[in-house]
């Protein structure tokens, strides 16, 4: 059992969002779901590993690793881990600042980054109205990051026996990945947030993730309702990314030509980096006065640096710049010219000696206080600007506010708040797959047998499902969806009646039992060893002639075969044919075994031919005299051997 992605809507974990009038919402008007309610539906003790696809899908990871019973490995690419930490720390800082604001105080990121208590406990301190709280601390973030194992694209990892996982680029962000999970040559692809856009700085989408998979799960897509009535827009969403970015850049350049100032509302990573790069290039190519670029965020300096030091994760055009005496991004050159500044908060901005003039300011969408300040202050500056100041070049009569966030609800809230005092240019740059992109990508699914997608997307594509050779399913988040991929993957097993009778008589629905797996008359059977007549509530350590069965087992179909035609030599040869290391030895049943060349065992009356199997994780011995039986040294060996026997008996 494994988990793909641990994301949660960021705006429900950040500080409270203000309504159109600027007032904070109260608890009564807030119906957002507590993430712990969703996490409580999962038995985390049974989860073997977690796969993360990009920095947006780590929101709840610190809570999972530090406050649940999960103890397995976590896998993500190096950039996803680095950017994910920035996202978590920025979100925690925003939530803490929102908490302090409700108490009438203010605090900087520096003073809140080492908080040692969980925000969930702050409700006892009179903060019941503050719904958007983060369920972890800074210390939890650090601990969670230490538990992530870095992987590269196409690097094969085996988190548990017989399971292999690897990633391919999704094109969405630096290091973003689509995971493939392979078990017994059956590949399942998980398509997380992806894009076909080729004009951005991350490595491009890799279509091989679909062509190799028998099952495909589309985990993230734009809600078709957001394109209602605009079928052309839905079909061309990814193709219009460059057009929309150029539109934002054109507005910014036009404003700066008139000695104006620009406020870009966006996170200091992702599309913001592309917009920042294009504006820096255009101002220099047009010989315009170079503006002062100011990023107001506690993590902006790190996120911009990652673009230069993680060059192998960039698109081909950016990677080519790595071999030239220049950086892929403009931030290094601008910093050397003293035209790039990083401040942690609005309060820190007052301590910086930044030259006045053309400013290009970048502020995250959740920092509404800073956004309000610039919108209000710049409007007052424009109203006070005289014609003499304009003529002398010292006045600032024009400014622009740009928003590119594809979170329409959050962006529309900002537009409604700022439209009273500012002129807003809202151009959402949507990179995520639309239902048209999913339909287009399915052309590469040449080996697919099952395809799962969100219910909203399935409703649009169900009518055309008949043209595909695979079966199409829908799922809804937070609702269990079960798809039977192959009934043949279950191990045929009969359970001794005495075992089930003992469990039922004790009033239990399940129990841990110690028994022997035997193969007789072509049927695999779980039964008590001789002389044992009761269910053991807690089994001792697994020995060479016993195994622990902790699975809920029910009678299923078996494969009756005539076992009299089998000899040890033939069975060993058949097992070797399917890749199992099997050899014939001479030994005493339930005792020692030795190579057939040793005469001391050959001469004993009890010595018989046995089959010795060695596999990763243990060994097993097959007895074929007086009824077949199998002795395994571990549970993982048990599954390998029994599955191999099933395959040999079935194919022959």
XYZ file of C-alpha atoms in Angstrom:
652
model
C 0.000 0.000 0.000
C 1.381 3.394 -0.913
C 0.348 7.053 -1.152
C 0.834 9.292 -4.186
C 1.058 13.004 -3.211
C 0.154 14.719 0.071
C -1.222 17.994 -1.261
C -3.926 20.184 0.207
C -5.260 23.572 -0.983
C -2.719 26.066 0.316
C -5.220 28.845 0.916
C -6.987 26.654 3.504
C -3.764 26.303 5.485
C -2.558 29.894 5.218
C -3.783 32.820 7.234
C -7.442 33.720 7.062
C -8.527 35.154 3.736
C -10.287 38.490 3.824
C -13.569 39.025 2.076
C -14.289 41.690 -0.521
C -14.585 44.362 2.182
C -11.247 43.470 3.731
C -12.758 41.851 6.843
C -11.615 38.471 8.073
C -14.077 35.635 7.712
C -15.361 34.106 10.916
C -15.670 30.457 11.795
C -19.396 30.462 11.126
C -18.922 31.483 7.517
C -16.068 29.052 6.907
C -16.949 25.525 5.772
C -13.476 24.353 4.811
C -12.614 20.752 5.649
C -10.140 19.988 8.397
C -7.306 18.051 6.705
C -6.969 15.790 9.725
C -10.442 14.422 8.996
C -9.255 13.247 5.591
C -5.998 11.827 6.962
C -7.828 9.881 9.665
C -9.503 7.721 7.002
C -6.144 6.085 6.212
C -4.489 3.334 8.264
C -1.011 4.858 8.154
C 0.613 1.886 9.867
C -0.090 -0.144 6.714
C 1.294 2.426 4.247
C 4.642 1.191 2.891
C 5.898 4.339 1.127
C 4.921 7.771 -0.209
C 5.626 9.230 -3.665
C 5.662 13.026 -4.173
C 5.370 14.528 -7.635
C 6.093 18.254 -7.102
C 6.446 20.987 -4.491
C 2.693 21.615 -4.373
C 2.048 18.062 -3.174
C 3.893 18.264 0.166
C 1.500 20.419 2.171
C 0.535 17.709 4.668
C 3.768 15.692 4.639
C 5.145 17.040 7.973
C 1.908 16.130 9.716
C 1.942 12.624 8.210
C 5.563 11.859 9.081
C 5.460 13.349 12.595
C 1.904 12.784 13.879
C 0.700 9.521 12.307
C 1.882 5.907 12.457
C 3.550 6.129 9.044
C 7.184 4.984 9.213
C 8.092 4.160 5.610
C 10.301 5.958 3.075
C 9.302 9.064 1.118
C 10.546 9.697 -2.433
C 10.789 12.942 -4.424
C 13.169 14.627 -6.832
C 15.821 16.958 -5.417
C 14.188 20.169 -6.770
C 10.732 19.120 -5.559
C 12.169 18.604 -2.089
C 13.990 21.957 -2.104
C 11.045 23.987 -3.429
C 8.631 22.037 -1.244
C 10.477 23.082 1.882
C 10.254 26.718 0.783
C 6.508 26.388 0.203
C 5.967 24.799 3.625
C 8.060 27.380 5.461
C 6.403 30.279 3.675
C 2.961 28.861 4.430
C 3.811 28.358 8.094
C 5.139 31.921 8.341
C 2.006 33.317 6.697
C -0.221 31.382 9.095
C 1.703 32.568 12.138
C 1.585 36.173 10.959
C -2.162 35.833 10.478
C -2.461 34.522 14.032
C -0.473 37.416 15.474
C -2.497 39.904 13.449
C -5.701 38.631 15.069
C -4.167 39.301 18.499
C -3.388 42.877 17.503
C 0.312 42.317 17.170
C 2.775 41.754 14.380
C 5.829 39.586 14.041
C 8.449 38.972 11.413
C 9.272 35.659 9.796
C 12.549 35.585 11.686
C 10.835 35.616 15.065
C 8.306 32.924 14.159
C 10.433 30.437 12.269
C 11.532 28.622 15.437
C 8.108 28.126 16.976
C 8.154 24.960 19.060
C 4.466 24.355 19.631
C 1.759 23.195 17.263
C -0.718 25.709 15.956
C -3.546 23.290 16.588
C -3.171 23.974 20.326
C -3.604 27.722 19.867
C -7.380 27.357 19.817
C -7.151 27.109 23.589
C -5.686 30.615 23.573
C -8.755 32.319 22.176
C -8.126 31.697 18.480
C -11.221 29.604 17.775
C -12.242 31.981 14.998
C -9.029 31.372 13.130
C -9.889 28.351 10.982
C -6.924 28.225 8.576
C -4.220 26.727 10.789
C -1.191 24.667 9.833
C -1.014 21.299 11.662
C 2.773 21.256 12.149
C 5.738 23.335 13.270
C 9.046 24.431 11.772
C 10.750 21.564 13.554
C 8.317 19.129 11.903
C 9.149 20.549 8.470
C 12.868 19.964 9.020
C 12.239 16.426 10.273
C 9.996 15.611 7.295
C 12.558 16.866 4.784
C 15.215 14.634 6.312
C 13.007 11.592 5.622
C 12.738 12.270 1.872
C 14.974 10.229 -0.426
C 16.107 12.135 -3.526
C 15.564 10.447 -6.899
C 16.344 11.338 -10.509
C 14.167 10.889 -13.545
C 14.288 7.294 -14.848
C 16.143 6.123 -11.730
C 14.658 2.790 -10.622
C 13.931 2.484 -6.904
C 12.657 -0.616 -5.065
C 10.887 0.614 -1.902
C 9.590 -2.885 -1.034
C 10.361 -6.330 -2.485
C 9.049 -6.976 -6.008
C 7.976 -3.322 -6.479
C 9.875 -0.834 -8.634
C 9.118 2.877 -8.977
C 10.581 5.559 -11.229
C 9.725 9.036 -12.489
C 9.472 10.957 -15.733
C 9.197 14.704 -16.176
C 5.705 16.229 -16.072
C 6.818 19.647 -17.400
C 4.955 21.554 -14.694
C 7.829 22.809 -12.527
C 11.515 22.179 -11.891
C 11.786 18.547 -10.826
C 8.070 17.814 -11.210
C 7.455 14.146 -11.865
C 4.932 11.561 -12.937
C 5.440 8.272 -11.120
C 5.286 4.751 -12.515
C 4.834 1.852 -10.085
C 5.738 -1.579 -11.442
C 4.768 -4.878 -9.815
C 5.240 -8.214 -11.591
C 5.673 -6.439 -14.945
C 2.386 -4.583 -14.452
C 2.948 -0.819 -14.665
C 0.631 1.798 -13.214
C 1.300 5.447 -14.122
C 0.177 8.293 -11.867
C -0.164 11.506 -13.885
C 0.033 14.337 -11.396
C 0.070 18.068 -12.246
C 1.384 18.171 -15.835
C 1.586 20.485 -18.813
C 2.303 20.310 -22.529
C 3.628 23.902 -22.552
C 7.169 24.106 -23.950
C 7.862 27.809 -23.332
C 8.587 27.481 -19.604
C 11.898 26.895 -17.837
C 11.295 23.346 -16.415
C 12.194 20.175 -18.285
C 9.536 19.278 -20.842
C 6.779 16.669 -20.511
C 7.939 13.076 -21.127
C 5.207 11.047 -22.921
C 6.908 7.695 -22.226
C 5.131 7.569 -18.888
C 1.911 6.714 -20.748
C 3.233 4.410 -23.451
C 4.663 1.914 -20.938
C 1.691 1.670 -18.557
C -1.134 -0.874 -18.340
C -3.065 1.277 -15.846
C -3.134 5.097 -15.826
C -4.437 7.382 -13.077
C -4.887 11.083 -13.868
C -4.536 12.708 -10.450
C -4.853 16.406 -11.325
C -6.667 18.382 -14.014
C -8.416 21.704 -14.437
C -12.090 21.548 -13.520
C -14.007 21.665 -16.835
C -16.517 24.018 -15.186
C -13.891 26.779 -15.306
C -13.993 26.574 -19.132
C -17.773 26.402 -19.371
C -18.801 27.880 -22.713
C -15.198 28.294 -23.858
C -14.339 25.049 -25.621
C -11.672 26.776 -27.718
C -9.978 28.085 -24.589
C -9.979 24.630 -23.011
C -8.470 23.064 -26.113
C -5.728 25.695 -26.417
C -5.003 26.357 -22.723
C -1.458 24.962 -22.757
C -0.719 26.450 -26.171
C -1.698 29.909 -24.908
C 0.747 29.945 -21.987
C 3.392 31.938 -23.877
C 0.755 34.287 -25.269
C -0.554 35.048 -21.782
C 2.926 35.553 -20.332
C 3.756 37.957 -23.160
C 0.547 39.860 -22.454
C 1.601 40.387 -18.840
C 5.106 41.395 -19.888
C 3.751 43.839 -22.453
C 1.653 45.561 -19.791
C 4.649 45.798 -17.463
C 6.966 47.191 -20.154
C 4.351 49.724 -21.246
C 4.013 50.950 -17.661
C 7.762 51.257 -17.144
C 8.148 53.172 -20.401
C 5.983 55.834 -18.749
C 8.196 55.801 -15.647
C 5.580 53.788 -13.788
C 5.817 51.041 -11.178
C 4.630 47.446 -11.393
C 3.257 45.116 -8.708
C 3.291 41.435 -9.752
C 1.212 39.200 -7.483
C 2.632 35.684 -7.652
C 4.735 33.133 -5.810
C 8.530 33.646 -6.164
C 8.841 30.486 -8.259
C 7.117 28.807 -11.182
C 5.642 31.137 -13.823
C 6.831 34.188 -11.868
C 10.417 33.243 -12.723
C 9.582 33.167 -16.438
C 7.830 36.563 -16.282
C 10.692 38.081 -14.302
C 13.223 36.731 -16.805
C 11.359 38.075 -19.855
C 10.872 41.565 -18.374
C 14.555 41.790 -17.445
C 15.541 40.783 -20.989
C 13.054 43.152 -22.674
C 14.048 46.203 -20.637
C 17.684 45.720 -21.598
C 16.976 44.965 -25.265
C 14.772 48.104 -25.508
C 17.401 50.255 -23.717
C 14.911 51.188 -21.013
C 16.066 52.297 -17.566
C 16.612 49.113 -15.579
C 14.017 48.973 -12.762
C 14.658 47.931 -9.184
C 13.386 44.336 -8.872
C 12.132 43.681 -5.325
C 10.933 40.288 -4.067
C 9.035 40.424 -0.760
C 9.119 36.875 0.568
C 11.185 34.989 3.159
C 12.048 32.277 0.605
C 12.435 34.211 -2.675
C 16.222 34.404 -2.544
C 16.518 30.637 -2.235
C 13.940 29.802 -4.912
C 15.604 32.014 -7.518
C 19.011 30.538 -6.733
C 17.720 26.997 -7.228
C 17.053 27.766 -10.896
C 20.770 28.362 -11.488
C 22.165 25.478 -9.444
C 19.724 22.803 -10.695
C 20.451 23.204 -14.382
C 19.969 19.521 -15.292
C 16.266 19.860 -14.412
C 15.677 22.780 -16.819
C 14.357 22.785 -20.382
C 16.761 22.188 -23.252
C 17.223 25.871 -24.090
C 18.127 26.690 -20.475
C 20.433 23.687 -20.208
C 22.324 24.928 -23.261
C 23.199 28.121 -21.370
C 25.025 26.065 -18.752
C 27.862 25.576 -21.231
C 28.215 29.327 -21.807
C 29.836 31.896 -19.473
C 26.425 33.079 -18.245
C 23.632 31.919 -15.948
C 20.314 30.482 -17.185
C 18.436 33.223 -15.305
C 18.958 36.975 -14.988
C 19.070 37.216 -11.192
C 22.871 36.880 -10.924
C 23.520 39.716 -13.371
C 20.893 41.972 -11.770
C 22.305 41.380 -8.316
C 25.774 42.375 -9.457
C 24.293 45.598 -10.827
C 22.485 46.193 -7.489
C 19.088 46.045 -9.189
C 17.768 42.935 -7.418
C 16.662 43.022 -3.775
C 15.164 40.429 -1.431
C 13.231 41.415 1.698
C 11.505 39.032 4.051
C 8.485 41.226 4.786
C 7.027 44.698 4.384
C 8.543 45.699 7.723
C 12.012 44.751 6.460
C 11.531 46.881 3.359
C 11.748 50.047 5.471
C 15.238 49.062 6.607
C 16.547 48.667 3.046
C 18.160 51.543 1.186
C 16.622 50.902 -2.217
C 16.853 53.721 -4.807
C 13.547 55.319 -5.732
C 12.269 55.251 -9.301
C 10.921 52.413 -11.374
C 10.097 49.532 -9.064
C 9.061 46.033 -10.078
C 7.722 44.406 -6.907
C 6.798 40.718 -6.535
C 4.487 39.759 -3.636
C 2.915 36.320 -2.898
C -0.897 36.166 -3.228
C -1.419 35.287 0.439
C 0.393 38.451 1.668
C -2.696 40.639 1.362
C -1.403 43.236 3.823
C 1.601 44.028 1.624
C -0.530 44.024 -1.526
C -2.981 46.464 0.058
C -0.147 48.738 1.169
C 1.394 49.112 -2.291
C -1.962 49.552 -4.026
C -3.015 52.253 -1.578
C 0.358 54.014 -1.379
C 0.987 54.078 -5.115
C -2.477 55.456 -5.784
C -1.833 58.291 -3.338
C 1.548 58.979 -4.983
C -0.122 59.151 -8.396
C -2.781 61.563 -7.129
C -0.184 63.869 -5.555
C 2.094 63.828 -8.606
C 2.288 67.283 -10.179
C 2.983 68.150 -13.780
C 6.332 69.647 -12.771
C 7.384 66.395 -11.155
C 6.330 64.503 -14.242
C 8.305 66.849 -16.461
C 11.409 66.464 -14.300
C 11.090 62.708 -14.252
C 10.698 62.453 -10.482
C 6.934 61.860 -10.424
C 5.211 58.498 -10.588
C 1.746 58.999 -12.037
C 1.233 55.473 -13.334
C 1.399 51.995 -11.849
C 0.118 48.533 -12.787
C -0.997 45.505 -10.773
C -0.521 42.148 -12.514
C -2.009 38.806 -11.430
C -1.211 35.513 -13.172
C -2.398 32.955 -10.572
C -4.515 30.203 -12.164
C -6.393 29.787 -8.859
C -9.401 31.696 -10.163
C -11.215 31.940 -6.826
C -8.221 33.378 -4.981
C -7.349 35.733 -7.831
C -10.911 36.974 -8.197
C -10.976 37.786 -4.484
C -7.860 39.934 -4.930
C -9.305 41.622 -8.008
C -12.481 42.517 -6.116
C -10.486 44.015 -3.258
C -8.066 46.018 -5.387
C -10.345 47.155 -8.219
C -11.560 50.063 -6.097
C -8.093 51.602 -5.855
C -6.183 50.170 -8.789
C -6.333 49.059 -12.374
C -5.851 45.304 -12.409
C -4.499 43.157 -15.223
C -5.631 39.622 -14.452
C -4.311 37.107 -16.976
C -4.447 33.570 -15.518
C -1.603 31.440 -16.859
C -3.140 27.971 -16.750
C -0.573 25.224 -17.236
C -2.436 22.205 -15.877
C -3.987 19.524 -18.045
C -7.510 20.243 -19.237
C -9.840 17.458 -20.322
C -8.756 18.180 -23.904
C -5.123 17.605 -22.916
C -6.040 14.324 -21.219
C -7.894 13.189 -24.325
C -4.902 14.199 -26.441
C -2.445 12.363 -24.182
C -4.426 9.112 -24.351
C -3.194 8.661 -27.913
C 0.152 7.660 -26.349
C -1.446 5.062 -24.058
C -0.769 2.177 -26.414
C -0.659 -0.534 -23.725
C -3.299 0.816 -21.362
C -5.991 -1.532 -20.049
C -7.514 0.713 -17.356
C -7.638 4.521 -17.139
C -8.886 6.391 -14.061
C -9.679 10.114 -14.027
C -11.517 12.647 -11.857
C -15.307 12.517 -12.110
C -15.481 16.028 -13.593
C -13.188 15.013 -16.464
C -14.829 11.614 -16.905
C -18.187 13.321 -17.473
C -16.713 15.089 -20.512
C -14.897 12.067 -21.968
C -17.344 9.250 -21.161
C -19.212 9.759 -24.432
C -16.060 8.977 -26.429
C -14.964 6.024 -24.245
C -16.094 3.498 -26.867
C -13.320 4.505 -29.258
C -10.643 3.331 -26.825
C -9.582 -0.263 -26.254
C -9.094 0.261 -22.518
C -11.702 0.554 -19.774
C -12.360 4.036 -18.382
C -13.207 4.695 -14.717
C -13.961 7.768 -12.626
C -13.026 8.624 -9.058
C -13.763 11.369 -6.565
C -11.291 12.711 -4.039
C -11.841 11.588 -0.421
C -14.048 8.745 -1.665
C -12.802 5.169 -1.904
C -12.642 3.815 -5.460
C -11.749 0.156 -6.063
C -10.823 -1.205 -9.481
C -10.154 -4.944 -9.903
C -7.131 -4.951 -12.200
C -6.626 -8.724 -12.320
C -8.212 -11.478 -10.218
C -5.341 -13.770 -11.224
C -2.974 -11.817 -8.974
C -4.492 -13.267 -5.803
C -2.789 -16.326 -4.292
C -5.095 -19.418 -4.330
C -5.385 -20.516 -0.713
C -7.596 -22.841 1.352
C -7.824 -22.395 5.125
C -8.236 -25.316 7.506
C -11.758 -25.375 8.965
C -10.431 -25.782 12.498
C -8.661 -22.442 12.180
C -11.707 -20.483 11.104
C -13.909 -22.313 13.633
C -11.594 -21.336 16.478
C -11.610 -17.683 15.369
C -15.397 -17.557 15.099
C -15.930 -19.277 18.461
C -13.743 -16.674 20.153
C -15.908 -13.888 18.750
C -13.065 -12.383 16.709
C -13.251 -11.203 13.121
C -9.516 -11.683 12.577
C -6.528 -13.109 14.407
C -2.816 -13.756 13.961
C -2.260 -17.467 13.418
C 0.790 -19.683 13.161
C 0.559 -22.534 10.721
C 2.076 -24.353 7.806
C 1.528 -23.687 4.110
C 1.363 -27.021 2.308
C 0.774 -28.029 -1.279
C -1.170 -31.284 -1.646
C -3.322 -32.506 -4.524
C -2.541 -29.273 -6.293
C -4.111 -27.136 -3.547
C -2.225 -24.646 -1.370
C -3.478 -25.033 2.181
C -2.939 -23.216 5.479
C -3.226 -25.674 8.373
C -2.082 -26.337 11.892
C 1.146 -28.297 12.420
C 0.596 -31.746 13.933
C -0.492 -31.586 17.564
C -1.523 -27.917 17.485
C -5.242 -27.274 17.963
C -5.751 -23.624 18.847
C -5.374 -20.200 17.320
C -2.411 -18.265 18.678
C -3.270 -14.668 19.396
C 0.339 -13.590 19.136
C 2.708 -15.763 17.138
C 6.347 -16.242 18.014
C 9.168 -15.351 15.641
C 8.910 -17.018 12.244
C 10.931 -20.250 12.102
C 11.996 -22.440 9.245
C 8.911 -24.642 9.453
C 6.227 -22.055 10.303
C 4.940 -18.796 8.903
C 2.788 -15.951 10.187
C -0.366 -15.185 8.247
C -1.695 -11.734 9.106
C -3.838 -11.341 6.010
C -7.597 -11.672 5.928
C -7.973 -14.818 3.878
C -11.050 -16.237 2.193
C -11.445 -19.400 0.108
C -10.730 -18.691 -3.532
C -10.382 -20.776 -6.680
C -7.494 -23.265 -6.780
C -5.635 -25.095 -9.513
C -5.999 -28.894 -9.112
C -3.141 -30.760 -10.822
C -1.853 -34.321 -11.040
C 1.311 -34.031 -8.911
C 2.380 -37.655 -9.454
C 4.017 -36.735 -12.792
C 6.406 -34.318 -11.092
C 9.929 -35.214 -10.029
C 12.316 -33.011 -8.033
C 14.555 -32.612 -11.076
C 11.677 -31.535 -13.328
C 10.292 -29.066 -10.800
C 13.744 -27.548 -10.203
C 14.247 -27.141 -13.965
C 10.839 -25.476 -14.379
C 11.543 -23.078 -11.509
C 14.921 -22.175 -12.978
C 13.205 -21.474 -16.305
C 11.147 -18.680 -14.697
C 14.175 -17.168 -12.933
C 14.035 -18.874 -9.525
C 17.334 -20.212 -8.138
C 16.319 -23.830 -7.406
C 18.481 -26.928 -6.969
C 17.973 -30.582 -5.957
C 19.573 -31.569 -2.646
C 19.488 -34.637 -0.437
C 18.312 -34.186 3.112
C 16.013 -35.208 5.939
C 12.501 -33.709 5.895
C 12.155 -30.948 8.539
C 15.896 -31.292 9.138
C 19.136 -30.507 7.348
C 19.806 -30.648 3.658
C 23.040 -31.121 1.826
C 24.283 -31.315 -1.732
C 23.596 -34.680 -3.355
C 27.328 -35.406 -3.536
C 27.589 -35.866 0.248
C 27.434 -39.646 0.983
C 26.750 -39.396 4.719
C 23.139 -38.317 4.101
C 22.609 -40.466 1.035
C 23.075 -43.590 3.071
C 20.480 -42.799 5.716
C 17.037 -44.324 5.536
C 15.270 -40.992 5.974
C 17.278 -39.028 3.402
C 15.202 -37.965 0.381
C 15.523 -35.577 -2.501
C 14.441 -32.026 -1.673
C 14.351 -28.801 -3.639
C 16.300 -25.904 -2.160
C 15.263 -22.383 -3.281
C 17.261 -19.227 -2.565
C 15.642 -15.836 -3.231
C 16.349 -12.292 -2.012
C 15.213 -12.113 1.591
C 15.389 -15.805 2.495
C 15.208 -19.412 1.367
C 12.725 -22.250 1.133
C 12.668 -26.044 0.967
C 10.099 -28.059 -0.985
C 9.295 -31.608 0.164
C 7.647 -33.834 -2.469
C 7.378 -37.178 -0.616
C 4.177 -38.102 1.181
C 2.402 -34.962 0.029
C 3.994 -31.707 -0.963
C 4.940 -29.148 1.679
C 6.944 -25.931 1.628
C 9.078 -24.528 4.443
C 9.917 -20.812 4.188
C 12.227 -18.686 6.320
C 10.260 -15.446 5.866
C 6.899 -14.148 4.725
C 8.398 -12.436 1.667
C 10.000 -15.746 0.659
C 6.651 -17.466 1.147
C 4.941 -15.194 -1.366
C 7.745 -15.550 -3.912
C 7.825 -19.348 -3.732
C 4.065 -19.854 -3.710
C 3.583 -17.491 -6.610
C 6.334 -19.275 -8.562
C 4.724 -22.664 -7.891
C 1.374 -21.343 -9.041
C 2.918 -20.084 -12.283
C 4.727 -23.368 -12.959
C 1.671 -25.527 -12.248
C -0.600 -23.281 -14.294
C 1.599 -23.030 -17.389
C 2.452 -26.749 -17.473
